[in-house]
Amino acid sequence: MIHSPDHASLIFMVAVGPTMVVFALMFIVRPVGGHRQVRPTDDLSFTFIYGVCLVLAAYLMGVMLLQDLVDISHTVVTIFTAILFVLVLVPIVIPVSLSFSSEPKAPELEALLTEPQKEEPGKSEQDATEVIFSELEDEKPKEVDLLPASERQKRIAHLQAKLFQAAAEGAVRVKRRRGPRRGEDFTLMQALIKADFWLIFFSLLLGSGSGLTVIDNLGQMSQSLGYDNTHIFVSMISIWNFLGRIGGGYLSEMIVRDHAYPRPVAMAAAQVIMALGHLFFAMGWPGAMHIGTLLIGLGYGAHWAIVPAAASELFGLKNFGALYNFLTLANPAGSLLFSGVIASSIYDREAEKQAHHHHLQQQNMGSIFSGILGMDDPPKCEGSICFFLTSMIMSGICSIAVVLSMVLVHRTKIVYANLYGKSRT
């Protein structure tokens, strides 16, 4: 708003401003101390903040639709803006109240503080002596991984005891572990040679790349279908993107916590939703822009809640920053490929076809000069044909992403059963 006439200053502020905020606030960030940071009111605080966010999203959506349908006076707009600022500032109540209040530690919190200290010596001793038999995976029946946690550990311990005895007699050879297993801490180089990591990467590339194609071209898409106010769709897809992140994270947590099923199945569901959204854009039916914007926003946002959690579960948290930042390369790569190459070339081709056809009509009507005068303007495309082929391609790409996600689901069933099956039993 301050630099609205000067675009260069606005872009500079957007580029530098967030970094300045980070450096200014880094000194007051509270360090995380594991269980020592646990408070009895944490669940209530998070629920409150998420509730305010949902109310804010619903409020923005309602105000936008009201402004689009009804002429609102300046006084009403001022009231709406004041309410908006109140909703934005309400979450500050949580950190302020926690800063000025000291909560007594609950007895269960004290137990959490002491238990890890008791377990560390035994755990480190166990890790130091851990060996793997080369024949263990061959000897272990596949159905063992599907047993309850306690029974599975008994069966594996019994098998290991037999192999230890055989190793002592020289019947089998023993080898040390080489590299982490799924669910343990990977480095980036170790993750790059795993098929699961590339399945996540390409599924994210296809899913988020197709969604970003819509976001990049939403103005032209709405104009081609005859909408004058394109800003409402940009705002709507931003709000649905936010709701997709919350909904995708909540749904995926239900899947893994309640059913111990692989989290990527939620990503597959998001990609199915996006495929349907692209079909709505391709058809160009009345109201298709609103429905398509809703579906694409939800699906695209869900990716960015599901992928980080899935990556941390499969490849650990120790090097999560490097892993996650490599995965985020899928977003600009997908945008460059799908939006910069496919969507733009198809749109330009359709626009040139319409311009050529319009020019021929003008020549037949004897209005040659009007065609010459309009040749300097870039051609514009009108109608659902402008993005029909692009949307169909994006729908097919999302379908491929669904297949990749389901392959990942099949490959990681045992991992998630081991991670979350114990908590259910």
JSON list of N, CA, C and O in Angstrom, two decimals, residues 12-27:
[
{"chain": "A", "resi": 12, "resn": "PHE", "atom": "N", "xyz": [10.99, -4.86, -3.93]},
{"chain": "A", "resi": 12, "resn": "PHE", "atom": "CA", "xyz": [12.13, -4.86, -3.03]},
{"chain": "A", "resi": 12, "resn": "PHE", "atom": "C", "xyz": [11.68, -5.08, -1.58]},
{"chain": "A", "resi": 12, "resn": "PHE", "atom": "O", "xyz": [12.30, -5.83, -0.83]},
{"chain": "A", "resi": 13, "resn": "MET", "atom": "N", "xyz": [10.58, -4.45, -1.20]},
{"chain": "A", "resi": 13, "resn": "MET", "atom": "CA", "xyz": [10.07, -4.60, 0.16]},
{"chain": "A", "resi": 13, "resn": "MET", "atom": "C", "xyz": [9.60, -6.03, 0.41]},
{"chain": "A", "resi": 13, "resn": "MET", "atom": "O", "xyz": [9.85, -6.60, 1.47]},
{"chain": "A", "resi": 14, "resn": "VAL", "atom": "N", "xyz": [8.93, -6.63, -0.59]},
{"chain": "A", "resi": 14, "resn": "VAL", "atom": "CA", "xyz": [8.46, -8.00, -0.44]},
{"chain": "A", "resi": 14, "resn": "VAL", "atom": "C", "xyz": [9.64, -8.97, -0.33]},
{"chain": "A", "resi": 14, "resn": "VAL", "atom": "O", "xyz": [9.60, -9.96, 0.42]},
{"chain": "A", "resi": 15, "resn": "ALA", "atom": "N", "xyz": [10.73, -8.67, -1.05]},
{"chain": "A", "resi": 15, "resn": "ALA", "atom": "CA", "xyz": [11.89, -9.55, -1.02]},
{"chain": "A", "resi": 15, "resn": "ALA", "atom": "C", "xyz": [12.70, -9.42, 0.27]},
{"chain": "A", "resi": 15, "resn": "ALA", "atom": "O", "xyz": [13.17, -10.41, 0.83]},
{"chain": "A", "resi": 16, "resn": "VAL", "atom": "N", "xyz": [12.86, -8.20, 0.75]},
{"chain": "A", "resi": 16, "resn": "VAL", "atom": "CA", "xyz": [13.73, -7.95, 1.90]},
{"chain": "A", "resi": 16, "resn": "VAL", "atom": "C", "xyz": [12.95, -7.93, 3.22]},
{"chain": "A", "resi": 16, "resn": "VAL", "atom": "O", "xyz": [13.47, -8.32, 4.27]},
{"chain": "A", "resi": 17, "resn": "GLY", "atom": "N", "xyz": [11.69, -7.50, 3.18]},
{"chain": "A", "resi": 17, "resn": "GLY", "atom": "CA", "xyz": [10.91, -7.32, 4.41]},
{"chain": "A", "resi": 17, "resn": "GLY", "atom": "C", "xyz": [10.83, -8.56, 5.28]},
{"chain": "A", "resi": 17, "resn": "GLY", "atom": "O", "xyz": [11.12, -8.49, 6.48]},
{"chain": "A", "resi": 18, "resn": "PRO", "atom": "N", "xyz": [10.43, -9.73, 4.74]},
{"chain": "A", "resi": 18, "resn": "PRO", "atom": "CA", "xyz": [10.34, -10.92, 5.60]},
{"chain": "A", "resi": 18, "resn": "PRO", "atom": "C", "xyz": [11.66, -11.29, 6.27]},
{"chain": "A", "resi": 18, "resn": "PRO", "atom": "O", "xyz": [11.68, -11.69, 7.43]},
{"chain": "A", "resi": 19, "resn": "THR", "atom": "N", "xyz": [12.77, -11.14, 5.54]},
{"chain": "A", "resi": 19, "resn": "THR", "atom": "CA", "xyz": [14.08, -11.44, 6.13]},
{"chain": "A", "resi": 19, "resn": "THR", "atom": "C", "xyz": [14.38, -10.50, 7.29]},
{"chain": "A", "resi": 19, "resn": "THR", "atom": "O", "xyz": [14.92, -10.91, 8.33]},
{"chain": "A", "resi": 20, "resn": "MET", "atom": "N", "xyz": [14.04, -9.22, 7.13]},
{"chain": "A", "resi": 20, "resn": "MET", "atom": "CA", "xyz": [14.27, -8.26, 8.22]},
{"chain": "A", "resi": 20, "resn": "MET", "atom": "C", "xyz": [13.42, -8.60, 9.44]},
{"chain": "A", "resi": 20, "resn": "MET", "atom": "O", "xyz": [13.87, -8.47, 10.58]},
{"chain": "A", "resi": 21, "resn": "VAL", "atom": "N", "xyz": [12.19, -9.06, 9.21]},
{"chain": "A", "resi": 21, "resn": "VAL", "atom": "CA", "xyz": [11.33, -9.45, 10.32]},
{"chain": "A", "resi": 21, "resn": "VAL", "atom": "C", "xyz": [11.93, -10.64, 11.07]},
{"chain": "A", "resi": 21, "resn": "VAL", "atom": "O", "xyz": [11.94, -10.70, 12.31]},
{"chain": "A", "resi": 22, "resn": "VAL", "atom": "N", "xyz": [12.45, -11.61, 10.31]},
{"chain": "A", "resi": 22, "resn": "VAL", "atom": "CA", "xyz": [13.06, -12.79, 10.94]},
{"chain": "A", "resi": 22, "resn": "VAL", "atom": "C", "xyz": [14.24, -12.39, 11.82]},
{"chain": "A", "resi": 22, "resn": "VAL", "atom": "O", "xyz": [14.37, -12.83, 12.98]},
{"chain": "A", "resi": 23, "resn": "PHE", "atom": "N", "xyz": [15.12, -11.55, 11.29]},
{"chain": "A", "resi": 23, "resn": "PHE", "atom": "CA", "xyz": [16.29, -11.12, 12.07]},
{"chain": "A", "resi": 23, "resn": "PHE", "atom": "C", "xyz": [15.87, -10.30, 13.29]},
{"chain": "A", "resi": 23, "resn": "PHE", "atom": "O", "xyz": [16.51, -10.37, 14.35]},
{"chain": "A", "resi": 24, "resn": "ALA", "atom": "N", "xyz": [14.81, -9.53, 13.16]},
{"chain": "A", "resi": 24, "resn": "ALA", "atom": "CA", "xyz": [14.37, -8.69, 14.28]},
{"chain": "A", "resi": 24, "resn": "ALA", "atom": "C", "xyz": [13.76, -9.53, 15.40]},
{"chain": "A", "resi": 24, "resn": "ALA", "atom": "O", "xyz": [13.89, -9.19, 16.58]},
{"chain": "A", "resi": 25, "resn": "LEU", "atom": "N", "xyz": [13.10, -10.63, 15.05]},
{"chain": "A", "resi": 25, "resn": "LEU", "atom": "CA", "xyz": [12.39, -11.43, 16.04]},
{"chain": "A", "resi": 25, "resn": "LEU", "atom": "C", "xyz": [13.16, -12.65, 16.52]},
{"chain": "A", "resi": 25, "resn": "LEU", "atom": "O", "xyz": [12.72, -13.33, 17.45]},
{"chain": "A", "resi": 26, "resn": "MET", "atom": "N", "xyz": [14.30, -12.95, 15.90]},
{"chain": "A", "resi": 26, "resn": "MET", "atom": "CA", "xyz": [15.01, -14.18, 16.25]},
{"chain": "A", "resi": 26, "resn": "MET", "atom": "C", "xyz": [15.52, -14.16, 17.70]},
{"chain": "A", "resi": 26, "resn": "MET", "atom": "O", "xyz": [15.74, -15.21, 18.29]},
{"chain": "A", "resi": 27, "resn": "PHE", "atom": "N", "xyz": [15.68, -12.97, 18.28]},
{"chain": "A", "resi": 27, "resn": "PHE", "atom": "CA", "xyz": [16.22, -12.89, 19.63]},
{"chain": "A", "resi": 27, "resn": "PHE", "atom": "C", "xyz": [15.18, -13.17, 20.71]},
{"chain": "A", "resi": 27, "resn": "PHE", "atom": "O", "xyz": [15.54, -13.40, 21.86]}
]
